[in-house]
Short mmCIF file of C-alpha atoms in Angstrom, two decimals:
data_model
loop_
_atom_site.label_atom_id
_atom_site.label_comp_id
_atom_site.label_asym_id
_atom_site.label_seq_id
_atom_site.Cartn_x
_atom_site.Cartn_y
_atom_site.Cartn_z
CA ASP A 1 128.42 -65.75 24.81
CA ALA A 2 126.83 -63.99 22.02
CA GLY A 3 126.88 -60.57 21.63
CA VAL A 4 124.50 -58.35 19.76
CA THR A 5 122.94 -59.92 16.66
CA GLN A 6 121.11 -57.88 14.10
CA SER A 7 119.26 -59.42 10.93
CA PRO A 8 119.37 -58.90 8.16
CA THR A 9 122.84 -57.63 7.30
CA HIS A 10 121.84 -56.00 3.89
CA LEU A 11 118.47 -54.78 2.62
CA ILE A 12 117.41 -53.16 -0.58
CA LYS A 13 113.70 -51.54 -0.43
CA THR A 14 111.92 -49.12 -2.88
CA ARG A 15 111.02 -45.89 -1.92
CA GLY A 16 107.38 -45.73 -0.23
CA GLN A 17 107.71 -49.24 0.86
CA GLN A 18 108.07 -50.55 4.81
CA VAL A 19 110.76 -52.28 6.53
CA THR A 20 111.41 -54.00 9.73
CA LEU A 21 114.62 -54.46 11.20
CA ARG A 22 115.24 -56.98 14.14
CA CYS A 23 118.06 -57.08 17.07
CA SER A 24 118.90 -59.57 19.77
CA PRO A 25 120.77 -57.93 22.61
CA LYS A 26 123.82 -59.31 24.38
CA SER A 27 122.61 -61.86 27.01
CA GLY A 28 122.14 -60.17 30.36
CA HIS A 29 121.11 -56.71 28.78
CA ASP A 30 117.74 -55.31 29.12
CA THR A 31 117.93 -52.12 27.40
CA VAL A 32 117.77 -51.71 23.44
CA SER A 33 118.82 -48.55 21.64
CA TRP A 34 118.56 -47.82 18.02
CA TYR A 35 120.76 -45.83 15.60
CA GLN A 36 121.12 -44.47 12.17
CA GLN A 37 124.68 -44.09 10.75
CA ALA A 38 124.98 -42.04 7.60
CA LEU A 39 128.23 -42.89 5.89
CA GLY A 40 131.05 -40.63 7.28
CA GLN A 41 128.92 -39.38 10.34
CA GLY A 42 128.35 -40.38 14.10
CA PRO A 43 125.45 -42.60 14.95
CA GLN A 44 122.14 -40.52 15.33
CA PHE A 45 120.06 -41.74 18.21
CA ILE A 46 116.56 -43.03 17.14
CA PHE A 47 115.15 -44.20 20.33
CA GLN A 48 115.40 -46.43 23.49
CA TYR A 49 113.64 -49.69 24.82
CA TYR A 50 113.48 -50.83 28.29
CA GLU A 51 110.90 -53.03 29.66
CA GLU A 52 109.05 -53.16 26.54
CA GLU A 53 108.35 -49.22 26.76
CA GLU A 54 110.21 -46.42 24.36
CA ARG A 55 111.66 -44.57 27.12
CA GLN A 56 113.65 -41.93 25.33
CA ARG A 57 113.47 -40.69 21.49
CA GLY A 58 115.44 -38.76 19.43
CA ASN A 59 114.75 -36.18 16.42
CA PHE A 60 113.07 -38.61 14.21
CA PRO A 61 109.67 -38.76 12.80
CA ASP A 62 106.82 -41.01 13.52
CA ARG A 63 107.57 -43.04 10.65
CA PHE A 64 110.30 -44.85 12.93
CA SER A 65 108.42 -47.05 15.28
CA GLY A 66 109.76 -49.77 17.05
CA HIS A 67 108.74 -52.63 19.79
CA GLN A 68 110.79 -54.61 22.45
CA PHE A 69 109.71 -58.25 23.40
CA PRO A 70 109.40 -59.86 26.82
CA ASN A 71 112.84 -61.65 25.88
CA TYR A 72 114.40 -58.14 25.47
CA SER A 73 114.83 -58.44 21.50
CA SER A 74 113.70 -55.77 19.69
CA GLU A 75 112.14 -54.62 16.10
CA LEU A 76 112.50 -51.35 14.20
CA ASN A 77 109.91 -50.52 11.64
CA VAL A 78 110.23 -47.57 9.17
CA ASN A 79 107.26 -47.06 7.00
CA ALA A 80 106.92 -44.83 3.51
CA LEU A 81 110.80 -45.08 2.92
CA LEU A 82 112.59 -42.28 1.65
CA LEU A 83 115.73 -42.21 -0.34
CA GLY A 84 117.41 -40.20 2.83
CA ASP A 85 116.50 -43.35 4.94
CA SER A 86 119.45 -45.16 3.28
CA ALA A 87 122.25 -45.57 6.15
CA LEU A 88 123.40 -48.17 8.42
CA TYR A 89 121.14 -48.95 11.26
CA LEU A 90 122.57 -49.85 14.53
CA CYS A 91 121.24 -51.73 17.72
CA ALA A 92 123.14 -51.31 20.64
CA SER A 93 122.40 -53.04 24.12
CA SER A 94 123.27 -52.70 27.85
CA PHE A 95 122.16 -53.40 31.23
CA THR A 96 120.20 -50.12 31.92
CA ASP A 97 121.90 -47.03 30.85
CA GLY A 98 125.06 -45.22 31.52
CA TYR A 99 127.00 -48.27 31.63
CA GLY A 100 128.08 -48.23 27.90
CA TYR A 101 126.78 -50.39 25.28
CA THR A 102 127.78 -53.24 22.85
CA PHE A 103 126.92 -52.68 19.23
CA GLY A 104 125.78 -54.98 16.72
CA SER A 105 127.33 -54.80 13.17
CA GLY A 106 124.26 -53.16 11.86
CA THR A 107 122.04 -53.46 9.17
CA ARG A 108 122.91 -51.56 5.69
CA LEU A 109 119.58 -50.46 4.16
CA THR A 110 119.46 -48.99 0.85
CA VAL A 111 116.29 -47.42 -0.44
CA VAL A 112 116.13 -46.91 -4.16
CA GLY B 1 119.32 -30.36 24.63
CA ASN B 2 122.09 -32.88 25.35
CA SER B 3 124.90 -32.95 22.68
CA VAL B 4 128.51 -33.59 22.17
CA THR B 5 131.24 -31.73 20.08
CA GLN B 6 134.31 -33.20 18.98
CA MET B 7 137.23 -31.83 17.08
CA GLU B 8 136.99 -32.31 13.47
CA GLY B 9 139.29 -34.77 11.73
CA PRO B 10 141.10 -36.30 9.98
CA VAL B 11 144.19 -36.42 12.26
CA THR B 12 147.34 -37.81 11.12
CA LEU B 13 150.00 -38.67 13.17
CA SER B 14 153.53 -40.68 13.13
CA GLU B 15 154.04 -43.53 15.28
CA GLU B 16 154.90 -42.67 18.91
CA ALA B 17 153.19 -39.26 18.65
CA PHE B 18 151.20 -37.79 21.26
CA LEU B 19 147.63 -37.92 20.63
CA THR B 20 144.92 -35.66 21.80
CA ILE B 21 141.40 -35.57 20.62
CA ASN B 22 139.05 -32.92 22.17
CA CYS B 23 135.41 -33.48 23.27
CA THR B 24 132.96 -31.04 25.10
CA TYR B 25 129.42 -31.88 25.70
CA THR B 26 126.27 -30.05 26.67
CA ALA B 27 124.07 -31.57 29.22
CA THR B 28 121.53 -31.42 31.96
CA GLY B 29 122.21 -33.22 34.95
CA TYR B 30 125.11 -35.43 35.43
CA PRO B 31 125.75 -37.74 32.42
CA SER B 32 128.25 -40.48 32.03
CA LEU B 33 130.71 -39.96 29.34
CA PHE B 34 132.23 -42.44 26.85
CA TRP B 35 134.84 -42.81 23.95
CA TYR B 36 134.05 -45.41 21.18
CA VAL B 37 136.21 -46.71 18.61
CA GLN B 38 135.58 -47.75 14.89
CA TYR B 39 138.27 -49.90 13.48
CA PRO B 40 138.23 -50.08 9.67
CA GLY B 41 135.66 -52.74 8.86
CA GLU B 42 134.56 -53.32 12.20
CA GLY B 43 131.87 -52.23 14.55
CA LEU B 44 131.69 -49.47 17.28
CA GLN B 45 133.14 -50.79 20.56
CA LEU B 46 133.46 -49.41 23.91
CA LEU B 47 136.72 -47.91 24.64
CA LEU B 48 136.67 -46.22 28.08
CA LYS B 49 133.94 -44.30 30.22
CA ALA B 50 133.72 -42.00 33.13
CA THR B 51 130.66 -41.95 35.31
CA LYS B 52 131.16 -38.88 37.53
CA ALA B 53 133.10 -35.50 37.67
CA ASP B 54 136.95 -36.02 37.92
CA ASP B 55 136.46 -39.65 36.89
CA LYS B 56 139.48 -40.98 34.71
CA GLY B 57 138.65 -43.53 32.38
CA SER B 58 141.61 -45.73 30.73
CA ASN B 59 142.16 -48.27 28.26
CA LYS B 60 144.71 -49.64 25.78
CA GLY B 61 146.95 -46.72 26.99
CA PHE B 62 144.22 -44.19 26.22
CA GLU B 63 142.91 -42.00 28.83
CA ALA B 64 139.85 -39.24 29.36
CA THR B 65 139.16 -37.36 32.44
CA TYR B 66 135.57 -36.27 33.20
CA ARG B 67 135.74 -32.10 33.62
CA LYS B 68 132.73 -30.88 34.78
CA GLU B 69 134.14 -27.17 35.23
CA THR B 70 135.06 -27.16 31.20
CA THR B 71 132.27 -29.72 30.42
CA SER B 72 135.20 -31.59 28.35
CA PHE B 73 136.30 -35.24 28.27
CA HIS B 74 139.32 -34.87 26.02
CA LEU B 75 141.04 -38.34 24.72
CA GLU B 76 144.57 -38.86 24.92
CA LYS B 77 147.27 -41.31 24.39
CA GLY B 78 150.90 -40.73 25.00
CA SER B 79 152.44 -42.70 22.24
CA VAL B 80 150.14 -43.84 19.43
CA GLN B 81 150.76 -47.00 17.13
CA VAL B 82 149.93 -47.82 13.59
CA SER B 83 146.94 -50.07 15.08
CA ASP B 84 145.45 -47.09 16.54
CA SER B 85 144.20 -46.01 13.15
CA ALA B 86 140.33 -45.98 13.53
CA VAL B 87 137.48 -43.42 13.96
CA TYR B 88 136.95 -42.25 17.40
CA PHE B 89 133.50 -41.13 19.02
CA CYS B 90 132.74 -39.02 21.89
CA ALA B 91 129.29 -40.10 23.19
CA LEU B 92 127.58 -38.87 26.60
CA SER B 93 124.63 -41.02 28.16
CA THR B 94 121.40 -39.31 29.56
CA LEU B 95 118.47 -41.68 28.69
CA GLY B 96 119.92 -42.55 25.47
CA THR B 97 123.42 -42.20 24.26
CA ARG B 98 124.46 -39.05 21.98
CA PHE B 99 127.39 -39.34 19.94
CA GLY B 100 129.76 -36.68 18.29
CA ALA B 101 130.39 -37.01 14.74
CA GLY B 102 133.65 -38.96 14.95
CA THR B 103 137.35 -37.92 14.61
CA ARG B 104 139.35 -40.14 12.07
CA LEU B 105 142.82 -40.79 13.08
CA THR B 106 145.44 -42.31 10.81
CA VAL B 107 148.99 -43.35 12.24
CA LYS B 108 151.92 -43.61 9.73
CA PRO B 109 154.93 -45.87 10.65
#
């Protein structure tokens, strides 16, 4: 049973560009959450998707947007990249919320 | 807003020592509480959880009790091993899980 799959694993982008990160949730999970984790820090909540709708959002600007597809997979889009967007982006899936997440291995984004 | 505060690290212990990592939370309503662990070179894994007041979560010898009166969820283990060396994150869930900053534990032989 595959867990959470994220792609790509690593990415280098130039400041001002746009990026799309992808996530396939664990089988049976319907809720996808995205996090940004800077080196040595805890994951910071970006947003959560359930039934193809953004259900909750953390303190991130509108440059960060997402989408959930009917098969529960999800994308995270970041526009107008800044150097400070360089981080590990984690996708986590769950069956509804409150039962604990299964995390993917993350996408390491470097903005130069 | 909802948030979690956990003790700053790093924490260094000798093998078989007693471990406590403090975690307190601020939340509206009745969140579920979690401890996640990140072993070196690996992703975040759910360690244990508690979904209501006075619940005790336990796994791999680790325990934490949901204390509503003190808004705490401290992680404990009676006898740590070298293999427990990792970063531990306290988290709470209310429509989106919020994580603490993490506490790095190093256990020396």
